[in-house]
Amino acid sequence: MIWVGGWRQRSRHREVTAQTRPREAQRLVLAVVLREHPEQLSLPELAGELLCDGSDFSAAVVLASAVRDLVAAGLLLSNGVLVAPTRAALHFERLVMGR
């Protein structure tokens, strides 16, 4: 989890903390990844977007678990460094958001 520390954070509406429930963390991760598409985000960039304190190991574990669970659900692609939405996630976004 070294990748979480020291990255500049952008403004955001919600943050992932150690107390964030798994489904909420997944929603937040997916929302950021979809918003940034077609750009691929690195894990440090994603952490910078969603973690209030980059040195909070517990929050980083919640974030990493959310990424892992979204990959397992077929909504995110990750090579361990970069994350991007799958075609299924993009299609769902178009259906729900009308984009």
mmCIF file of C-alpha atoms in Angstrom:
data_model
loop_
_atom_site.group_PDB
_atom_site.id
_atom_site.type_symbol
_atom_site.label_atom_id
_atom_site.label_comp_id
_atom_site.label_asym_id
_atom_site.label_seq_id
_atom_site.Cartn_x
_atom_site.Cartn_y
_atom_site.Cartn_z
ATOM 1 C CA MET A 1 0.000 0.000 0.000
ATOM 2 C CA ILE A 2 2.942 2.358 -0.464
ATOM 3 C CA TRP A 3 1.194 3.967 -3.425
ATOM 4 C CA VAL A 4 -1.301 5.891 -1.265
ATOM 5 C CA GLY A 5 1.028 8.399 0.373
ATOM 6 C CA GLY A 6 2.098 11.751 -0.909
ATOM 7 C CA TRP A 7 -0.225 12.239 -3.863
ATOM 8 C CA ARG A 8 -1.973 15.507 -4.546
ATOM 9 C CA GLN A 9 -5.704 15.369 -3.986
ATOM 10 C CA ARG A 10 -8.306 16.975 -6.225
ATOM 11 C CA SER A 11 -11.518 18.466 -4.955
ATOM 12 C CA ARG A 12 -14.224 15.875 -4.417
ATOM 13 C CA HIS A 13 -17.634 15.414 -2.901
ATOM 14 C CA ARG A 14 -17.117 12.189 -0.959
ATOM 15 C CA GLU A 15 -14.131 10.387 0.465
ATOM 16 C CA VAL A 16 -13.245 6.816 1.281
ATOM 17 C CA THR A 17 -12.372 6.380 4.951
ATOM 18 C CA ALA A 18 -11.804 3.373 7.161
ATOM 19 C CA GLN A 19 -15.505 3.594 8.107
ATOM 20 C CA THR A 20 -16.830 3.616 4.512
ATOM 21 C CA ARG A 21 -19.043 0.641 3.804
ATOM 22 C CA PRO A 22 -17.854 -1.651 0.979
ATOM 23 C CA ARG A 23 -20.694 -0.885 -1.443
ATOM 24 C CA GLU A 24 -20.360 2.850 -0.914
ATOM 25 C CA ALA A 25 -16.609 2.623 -1.534
ATOM 26 C CA GLN A 26 -17.314 0.717 -4.750
ATOM 27 C CA ARG A 27 -19.822 3.381 -5.851
ATOM 28 C CA LEU A 28 -17.299 6.131 -5.209
ATOM 29 C CA VAL A 29 -14.497 4.332 -7.057
ATOM 30 C CA LEU A 30 -16.696 3.536 -10.042
ATOM 31 C CA ALA A 31 -18.023 7.105 -10.193
ATOM 32 C CA VAL A 32 -14.496 8.540 -10.339
ATOM 33 C CA VAL A 33 -13.302 6.033 -12.916
ATOM 34 C CA LEU A 34 -16.353 6.657 -15.127
ATOM 35 C CA ARG A 35 -15.989 10.428 -14.770
ATOM 36 C CA GLU A 36 -12.341 10.299 -15.872
ATOM 37 C CA HIS A 37 -12.941 7.928 -18.804
ATOM 38 C CA PRO A 38 -11.385 7.698 -21.406
ATOM 39 C CA GLU A 39 -8.368 8.509 -19.245
ATOM 40 C CA GLN A 40 -7.034 5.578 -17.255
ATOM 41 C CA LEU A 41 -6.263 6.361 -13.639
ATOM 42 C CA SER A 42 -3.294 4.992 -11.782
ATOM 43 C CA LEU A 43 -3.964 3.627 -8.320
ATOM 44 C CA PRO A 44 -2.112 6.596 -6.758
ATOM 45 C CA GLU A 45 -4.295 9.017 -8.744
ATOM 46 C CA LEU A 46 -7.424 7.174 -7.619
ATOM 47 C CA ALA A 47 -6.191 7.311 -4.025
ATOM 48 C CA GLY A 48 -5.545 11.029 -4.426
ATOM 49 C CA GLU A 49 -9.121 11.496 -5.593
ATOM 50 C CA LEU A 50 -10.773 9.486 -2.852
ATOM 51 C CA LEU A 51 -8.600 9.384 0.253
ATOM 52 C CA CYS A 52 -8.664 12.314 2.654
ATOM 53 C CA ASP A 53 -5.385 11.220 4.238
ATOM 54 C CA GLY A 54 -3.006 9.368 1.938
ATOM 55 C CA SER A 55 -1.189 7.877 4.911
ATOM 56 C CA ASP A 56 -4.339 6.262 6.385
ATOM 57 C CA PHE A 57 -3.611 2.568 5.868
ATOM 58 C CA SER A 58 -7.124 1.451 6.890
ATOM 59 C CA ALA A 59 -8.763 3.741 4.322
ATOM 60 C CA ALA A 60 -6.310 2.504 1.682
ATOM 61 C CA VAL A 61 -7.368 -1.080 2.438
ATOM 62 C CA VAL A 62 -11.037 -0.098 1.947
ATOM 63 C CA LEU A 63 -10.131 1.539 -1.377
ATOM 64 C CA ALA A 64 -8.059 -1.452 -2.546
ATOM 65 C CA SER A 65 -10.880 -3.817 -1.589
ATOM 66 C CA ALA A 66 -13.363 -1.729 -3.572
ATOM 67 C CA VAL A 67 -11.133 -1.895 -6.653
ATOM 68 C CA ARG A 68 -10.670 -5.651 -6.202
ATOM 69 C CA ASP A 69 -14.424 -6.217 -5.826
ATOM 70 C CA LEU A 70 -15.263 -4.100 -8.887
ATOM 71 C CA VAL A 71 -12.723 -6.056 -10.946
ATOM 72 C CA ALA A 72 -14.276 -9.318 -9.715
ATOM 73 C CA ALA A 73 -17.753 -8.014 -10.620
ATOM 74 C CA GLY A 74 -16.598 -7.196 -14.153
ATOM 75 C CA LEU A 75 -16.979 -3.421 -13.830
ATOM 76 C CA LEU A 76 -13.304 -2.395 -13.675
ATOM 77 C CA LEU A 77 -10.174 -3.450 -15.481
ATOM 78 C CA SER A 78 -6.892 -3.268 -13.605
ATOM 79 C CA ASN A 79 -3.374 -4.403 -14.315
ATOM 80 C CA GLY A 80 -2.289 -3.622 -10.753
ATOM 81 C CA VAL A 81 -1.168 -0.110 -11.700
ATOM 82 C CA LEU A 82 -3.960 1.401 -13.816
ATOM 83 C CA VAL A 83 -7.737 1.142 -13.578
ATOM 84 C CA ALA A 84 -10.364 1.699 -16.271
ATOM 85 C CA PRO A 85 -14.065 0.918 -16.640
ATOM 86 C CA THR A 86 -15.111 -2.171 -18.557
ATOM 87 C CA ARG A 87 -17.424 -2.017 -21.542
ATOM 88 C CA ALA A 88 -20.199 -3.295 -19.264
ATOM 89 C CA ALA A 89 -19.697 -0.399 -16.840
ATOM 90 C CA LEU A 90 -19.704 2.123 -19.691
ATOM 91 C CA HIS A 91 -22.866 0.585 -21.147
ATOM 92 C CA PHE A 92 -24.585 0.686 -17.768
ATOM 93 C CA GLU A 93 -23.616 4.336 -17.356
ATOM 94 C CA ARG A 94 -25.132 5.148 -20.746
ATOM 95 C CA LEU A 95 -28.367 3.357 -19.785
ATOM 96 C CA VAL A 96 -28.713 4.999 -16.385
ATOM 97 C CA MET A 97 -27.280 8.427 -17.086
ATOM 98 C CA GLY A 98 -28.410 8.729 -20.693
ATOM 99 C CA ARG A 99 -24.891 9.564 -21.882
#
